[in-house]
PDB file of C-alpha atoms in Angstrom:
ATOM      1  CA  MET A   1     -18.324  13.423  11.141  1.00 72.00           C
ATOM      2  CA  THR A   2     -19.977  11.056   8.667  1.00 83.00           C
ATOM      3  CA  ARG A   3     -17.586   9.477   6.198  1.00 87.00           C
ATOM      4  CA  ILE A   4     -18.340   7.834   2.883  1.00 90.00           C
ATOM      5  CA  GLY A   5     -16.408   5.027   1.208  1.00 92.00           C
ATOM      6  CA  LEU A   6     -15.196   7.322  -1.544  1.00 92.00           C
ATOM      7  CA  ASP A   7     -13.151   9.238   1.060  1.00 93.00           C
ATOM      8  CA  CYS A   8     -11.568   6.112   2.582  1.00 96.00           C
ATOM      9  CA  LYS A   9      -8.106   4.975   1.489  1.00 98.00           C
ATOM     10  CA  LEU A  10      -6.129   1.778   0.970  1.00 98.00           C
ATOM     11  CA  TYR A  11      -2.332   2.085   1.075  1.00 98.00           C
ATOM     12  CA  ARG A  12       0.649  -0.202   0.629  1.00 98.00           C
ATOM     13  CA  ASN A  13       4.105   0.343   2.064  1.00 98.00           C
ATOM     14  CA  THR A  14       6.680   0.614  -0.730  1.00 98.00           C
ATOM     15  CA  ALA A  15       9.696   1.195   1.535  1.00 97.00           C
ATOM     16  CA  THR A  16      12.516  -1.358   1.349  1.00 94.00           C
ATOM     17  CA  GLY A  17      15.351  -2.431   3.612  1.00 92.00           C
ATOM     18  CA  ALA A  18      15.644  -3.193   7.311  1.00 92.00           C
ATOM     19  CA  GLN A  19      13.725  -0.066   8.359  1.00 95.00           C
ATOM     20  CA  ALA A  20      10.841  -0.506   5.883  1.00 96.00           C
ATOM     21  CA  TYR A  21       8.303  -1.291   8.612  1.00 97.00           C
ATOM     22  CA  ASN A  22       9.515   1.451  10.986  1.00 96.00           C
ATOM     23  CA  SER A  23       9.741   4.143   8.283  1.00 96.00           C
ATOM     24  CA  PRO A  24       6.985   3.291   5.811  1.00 97.00           C
ATOM     25  CA  THR A  25       6.434   4.969   2.462  1.00 97.00           C
ATOM     26  CA  TRP A  26       2.675   4.795   1.989  1.00 97.00           C
ATOM     27  CA  VAL A  27       1.377   4.788  -1.584  1.00 98.00           C
ATOM     28  CA  GLU A  28      -2.362   4.854  -2.171  1.00 98.00           C
ATOM     29  CA  ILE A  29      -3.796   1.965  -4.160  1.00 98.00           C
ATOM     30  CA  VAL A  30      -6.150   4.015  -6.325  1.00 96.00           C
ATOM     31  CA  ASN A  31      -7.549   1.324  -8.630  1.00 96.00           C
ATOM     32  CA  VAL A  32      -9.776  -0.242  -5.975  1.00 96.00           C
ATOM     33  CA  LYS A  33     -13.444  -0.118  -5.195  1.00 92.00           C
ATOM     34  CA  ASP A  34     -15.751  -1.589  -2.573  1.00 94.00           C
ATOM     35  CA  VAL A  35     -13.138  -2.257   0.128  1.00 97.00           C
ATOM     36  CA  THR A  36     -14.337  -4.226   3.148  1.00 97.00           C
ATOM     37  CA  LEU A  37     -12.502  -4.886   6.399  1.00 97.00           C
ATOM     38  CA  PRO A  38     -14.163  -7.746   8.277  1.00 97.00           C
ATOM     39  CA  LEU A  39     -12.834  -7.923  11.839  1.00 97.00           C
ATOM     40  CA  THR A  40     -13.848 -10.946  13.905  1.00 97.00           C
ATOM     41  CA  LYS A  41     -12.856 -12.587  17.157  1.00 97.00           C
ATOM     42  CA  GLY A  42     -13.025 -16.223  18.232  1.00 97.00           C
ATOM     43  CA  GLU A  43     -14.723 -17.116  21.459  1.00 97.00           C
ATOM     44  CA  ALA A  44     -14.192 -19.557  24.282  1.00 98.00           C
ATOM     45  CA  ASP A  45     -17.022 -20.832  26.431  1.00 96.00           C
ATOM     46  CA  ALA A  46     -16.627 -19.470  29.968  1.00 96.00           C
ATOM     47  CA  SER A  47     -19.941 -20.747  31.333  1.00 96.00           C
ATOM     48  CA  ARG A  48     -20.124 -22.002  34.888  1.00 95.00           C
ATOM     49  CA  ARG A  49     -22.522 -23.949  37.029  1.00 93.00           C
ATOM     50  CA  GLY A  50     -23.388 -20.966  39.221  1.00 91.00           C
ATOM     51  CA  SER A  51     -25.259 -19.214  36.391  1.00 93.00           C
ATOM     52  CA  SER A  52     -28.018 -20.146  33.989  1.00 95.00           C
ATOM     53  CA  TRP A  53     -26.447 -17.864  31.369  1.00 96.00           C
ATOM     54  CA  LYS A  54     -23.848 -18.907  28.843  1.00 96.00           C
ATOM     55  CA  THR A  55     -20.800 -16.623  29.008  1.00 96.00           C
ATOM     56  CA  ARG A  56     -17.889 -16.235  26.628  1.00 96.00           C
ATOM     57  CA  ILE A  57     -14.374 -14.860  26.531  1.00 97.00           C
ATOM     58  CA  GLY A  58     -12.838 -13.440  23.354  1.00 97.00           C
ATOM     59  CA  THR A  59      -9.892 -15.345  21.901  1.00 97.00           C
ATOM     60  CA  LEU A  60      -7.929 -14.764  18.692  1.00 97.00           C
ATOM     61  CA  LYS A  61      -8.802 -11.815  16.483  1.00 97.00           C
ATOM     62  CA  ASP A  62      -9.006 -12.244  12.720  1.00 97.00           C
ATOM     63  CA  ALA A  63      -9.073  -9.815   9.835  1.00 98.00           C
ATOM     64  CA  SER A  64      -9.138  -9.722   6.101  1.00 98.00           C
ATOM     65  CA  ILE A  65      -8.864  -6.865   3.638  1.00 98.00           C
ATOM     66  CA  ASP A  66     -11.170  -7.537   0.717  1.00 98.00           C
ATOM     67  CA  PHE A  67     -11.631  -5.367  -2.359  1.00 98.00           C
ATOM     68  CA  GLN A  68     -12.094  -5.219  -6.079  1.00 97.00           C
ATOM     69  CA  LEU A  69      -8.993  -4.207  -8.007  1.00 97.00           C
ATOM     70  CA  ILE A  70      -9.423  -2.737 -11.471  1.00 95.00           C
ATOM     71  CA  GLN A  71      -6.906  -3.996 -14.052  1.00 90.00           C
ATOM     72  CA  GLU A  72      -4.628  -1.163 -15.219  1.00 90.00           C
ATOM     73  CA  ASP A  73      -1.551  -1.957 -17.293  1.00 91.00           C
ATOM     74  CA  GLY A  74       1.649  -0.790 -15.581  1.00 93.00           C
ATOM     75  CA  ASP A  75       0.060  -0.421 -12.120  1.00 96.00           C
ATOM     76  CA  ALA A  76       2.809  -1.206  -9.576  1.00 97.00           C
ATOM     77  CA  SER A  77       0.242  -1.988  -6.854  1.00 97.00           C
ATOM     78  CA  PHE A  78      -1.453  -4.529  -9.133  1.00 97.00           C
ATOM     79  CA  THR A  79       1.930  -6.191  -9.697  1.00 96.00           C
ATOM     80  CA  ALA A  80       2.755  -6.219  -5.966  1.00 97.00           C
ATOM     81  CA  LEU A  81      -0.620  -7.789  -5.113  1.00 98.00           C
ATOM     82  CA  LEU A  82      -0.315 -10.372  -7.899  1.00 97.00           C
ATOM     83  CA  ASN A  83       3.206 -11.264  -6.702  1.00 97.00           C
ATOM     84  CA  SER A  84       1.899 -11.683  -3.175  1.00 97.00           C
ATOM     85  CA  PHE A  85      -0.630 -14.170  -4.528  1.00 98.00           C
ATOM     86  CA  LEU A  86       1.720 -16.025  -6.887  1.00 98.00           C
ATOM     87  CA  LEU A  87       4.902 -15.985  -4.779  1.00 98.00           C
ATOM     88  CA  GLY A  88       3.591 -15.628  -1.226  1.00 96.00           C
ATOM     89  CA  THR A  89       5.342 -12.265  -0.877  1.00 95.00           C
ATOM     90  CA  PRO A  90       4.173 -10.369   2.242  1.00 97.00           C
ATOM     91  CA  ILE A  91       2.703  -6.930   1.587  1.00 97.00           C
ATOM     92  CA  ASP A  92       2.272  -4.220   4.248  1.00 98.00           C
ATOM     93  CA  LEU A  93      -1.231  -2.726   3.904  1.00 98.00           C
ATOM     94  CA  LEU A  94      -3.053   0.114   5.636  1.00 98.00           C
ATOM     95  CA  VAL A  95      -6.832   0.560   5.444  1.00 98.00           C
ATOM     96  CA  LEU A  96      -7.916   4.018   6.632  1.00 97.00           C
ATOM     97  CA  ASN A  97     -11.260   5.795   6.897  1.00 96.00           C
ATOM     98  CA  GLY A  98      -9.645   8.894   5.387  1.00 95.00           C
ATOM     99  CA  PRO A  99      -6.388  10.137   3.867  1.00 96.00           C
ATOM    100  CA  ILE A 100      -3.155   9.553   5.750  1.00 95.00           C
ATOM    101  CA  THR A 101      -2.849  13.336   6.115  1.00 94.00           C
ATOM    102  CA  ASP A 102      -6.116  13.466   8.116  1.00 93.00           C
ATOM    103  CA  THR A 103      -5.277  13.408  11.832  1.00 91.00           C
ATOM    104  CA  ALA A 104      -8.706  11.895  12.544  1.00 91.00           C
ATOM    105  CA  ALA A 105      -8.139   8.939  10.185  1.00 94.00           C
ATOM    106  CA  GLN A 106      -7.748   5.457  11.595  1.00 96.00           C
ATOM    107  CA  GLY A 107      -7.860   1.850  10.476  1.00 97.00           C
ATOM    108  CA  LEU A 108      -5.969  -1.430  10.316  1.00 98.00           C
ATOM    109  CA  ARG A 109      -2.309  -1.898   9.435  1.00 98.00           C
ATOM    110  CA  ALA A 110      -1.328  -5.477   8.680  1.00 98.00           C
ATOM    111  CA  THR A 111       1.380  -7.373   6.861  1.00 98.00           C
ATOM    112  CA  CYS A 112      -0.607  -9.670   4.600  1.00 98.00           C
ATOM    113  CA  GLU A 113      -0.465 -12.295   1.939  1.00 98.00           C
ATOM    114  CA  VAL A 114      -3.003 -12.330  -0.895  1.00 98.00           C
ATOM    115  CA  PHE A 115      -5.170 -15.455  -0.683  1.00 98.00           C
ATOM    116  CA  ASN A 116      -7.715 -14.702  -3.405  1.00 98.00           C
ATOM    117  CA  PHE A 117      -7.082 -13.046  -6.767  1.00 98.00           C
ATOM    118  CA  GLN A 118     -10.188 -13.888  -8.744  1.00 97.00           C
ATOM    119  CA  ASP A 119     -10.379 -12.485 -12.281  1.00 96.00           C
ATOM    120  CA  GLY A 120     -13.734 -10.984 -13.302  1.00 94.00           C
ATOM    121  CA  GLN A 121     -14.369 -10.190 -16.951  1.00 94.00           C
ATOM    122  CA  PRO A 122     -17.895  -8.776 -17.239  1.00 93.00           C
ATOM    123  CA  LEU A 123     -19.216  -8.217 -20.742  1.00 94.00           C
ATOM    124  CA  GLU A 124     -20.170  -4.598 -19.994  1.00 94.00           C
ATOM    125  CA  GLY A 125     -17.684  -3.602 -17.329  1.00 91.00           C
ATOM    126  CA  ALA A 126     -14.051  -3.148 -16.472  1.00 91.00           C
ATOM    127  CA  GLN A 127     -11.948  -6.212 -15.781  1.00 93.00           C
ATOM    128  CA  THR A 128     -11.672  -6.500 -12.031  1.00 95.00           C
ATOM    129  CA  PHE A 129     -10.008  -8.854  -9.594  1.00 97.00           C
ATOM    130  CA  ASP A 130     -11.658  -9.822  -6.314  1.00 98.00           C
ATOM    131  CA  VAL A 131      -8.736  -9.681  -3.893  1.00 98.00           C
ATOM    132  CA  SER A 132      -8.596 -10.990  -0.331  1.00 98.00           C
ATOM    133  CA  CYS A 133      -5.570 -10.249   1.858  1.00 98.00           C
ATOM    134  CA  LYS A 134      -5.062 -11.805   5.292  1.00 98.00           C
ATOM    135  CA  PRO A 135      -2.406 -11.255   7.956  1.00 98.00           C
ATOM    136  CA  CYS A 136       0.602 -13.542   7.563  1.00 97.00           C
ATOM    137  CA  PRO A 137       3.688 -14.292   9.665  1.00 96.00           C
ATOM    138  CA  ALA A 138       6.306 -11.564   9.324  1.00 96.00           C
ATOM    139  CA  VAL A 139       9.213 -10.130  11.284  1.00 96.00           C
ATOM    140  CA  ASN A 140      10.653  -6.632  11.592  1.00 96.00           C
ATOM    141  CA  PRO A 141      14.423  -6.718  10.952  1.00 94.00           C
ATOM    142  CA  GLY A 142      14.640  -3.095  12.146  1.00 93.00           C
ATOM    143  CA  SER A 143      13.148  -3.802  15.584  1.00 93.00           C
ATOM    144  CA  THR A 144      15.097  -3.880  18.837  1.00 92.00           C
ATOM    145  CA  PRO A 145      15.921  -6.694  19.379  1.00 93.00           C
ATOM    146  CA  PRO A 146      15.923  -7.590  15.665  1.00 92.00           C
ATOM    147  CA  ASN A 147      13.294  -9.736  13.975  1.00 94.00           C
ATOM    148  CA  GLN A 148      10.397  -9.173  16.353  1.00 96.00           C
ATOM    149  CA  PRO A 149       7.090 -10.508  15.011  1.00 96.00           C
ATOM    150  CA  ILE A 150       4.842  -8.054  13.181  1.00 96.00           C
ATOM    151  CA  VAL A 151       1.203  -8.285  14.195  1.00 97.00           C
ATOM    152  CA  PRO A 152      -1.801  -6.354  12.886  1.00 98.00           C
ATOM    153  CA  VAL A 153      -2.376  -3.064  14.719  1.00 97.00           C
ATOM    154  CA  TRP A 154      -5.129  -0.488  14.898  1.00 97.00           C
ATOM    155  CA  PHE A 155      -3.459   2.535  13.331  1.00 96.00           C
ATOM    156  CA  GLU A 156      -4.265   6.130  14.156  1.00 95.00           C
ATOM    157  CA  VAL A 157      -2.691   8.852  12.051  1.00 92.00           C
ATOM    158  CA  PRO A 158      -0.064  10.683  14.151  1.00 86.00           C
ATOM    159  CA  GLY A 159      -1.415  13.911  15.574  1.00 77.00           C
ATOM    160  CA  ALA A 160      -4.863  12.475  16.271  1.00 55.00           C
ATOM    161  CA  PRO A 161      -6.483  13.894  19.414  1.00 55.00           C
TER     162      PRO A 161
END
C-alpha cells in the first residue's frame, strides 16, 4: 500500500511514573508538518590485502526526528518540546507511517532531547519552529532489573502480521 505523509503520525508519550516507558500513553502531535526521519549508520573499514575491493562493516546507528512545529497557544506538545530544548528534559517520541491503531504501521520509537528549536516568522505564513530531536541517554525505572538503558527501537504496532 502506498502511503502519503499526510497519513503518517508523530506521537509523544505523556505517561508519568516508573511504568511510563512500559505503559505509554501516546498523544498525537498534530501541529507538525514535513516530518523527516533520517536514519544513518557509521562504517568501519574492513578491507584486506586479499581483495582489490574496499569493504565496510556497519557501526553505530544514528537518527534524528526533524519537523516543523506550528505555534499554537496552549499546545501541551509545544510546551513539552520547548522544555526539552530549554531544560534538557527527555521526551519519548514515536514516528509512525500511519495511525497507532493501524496494525501495519511502523516506525522509530526513541527517547530524545530537542537540539534545535529555530523560530521562523514568515511575513505571509504561520509562525513555525524547525525542531530537531535526537536520541539521548535515558533509563527505564520500570525495567527488570530497574534502570536499564533505553535505546531507540524500530516499533511495529501490536497485531502486525
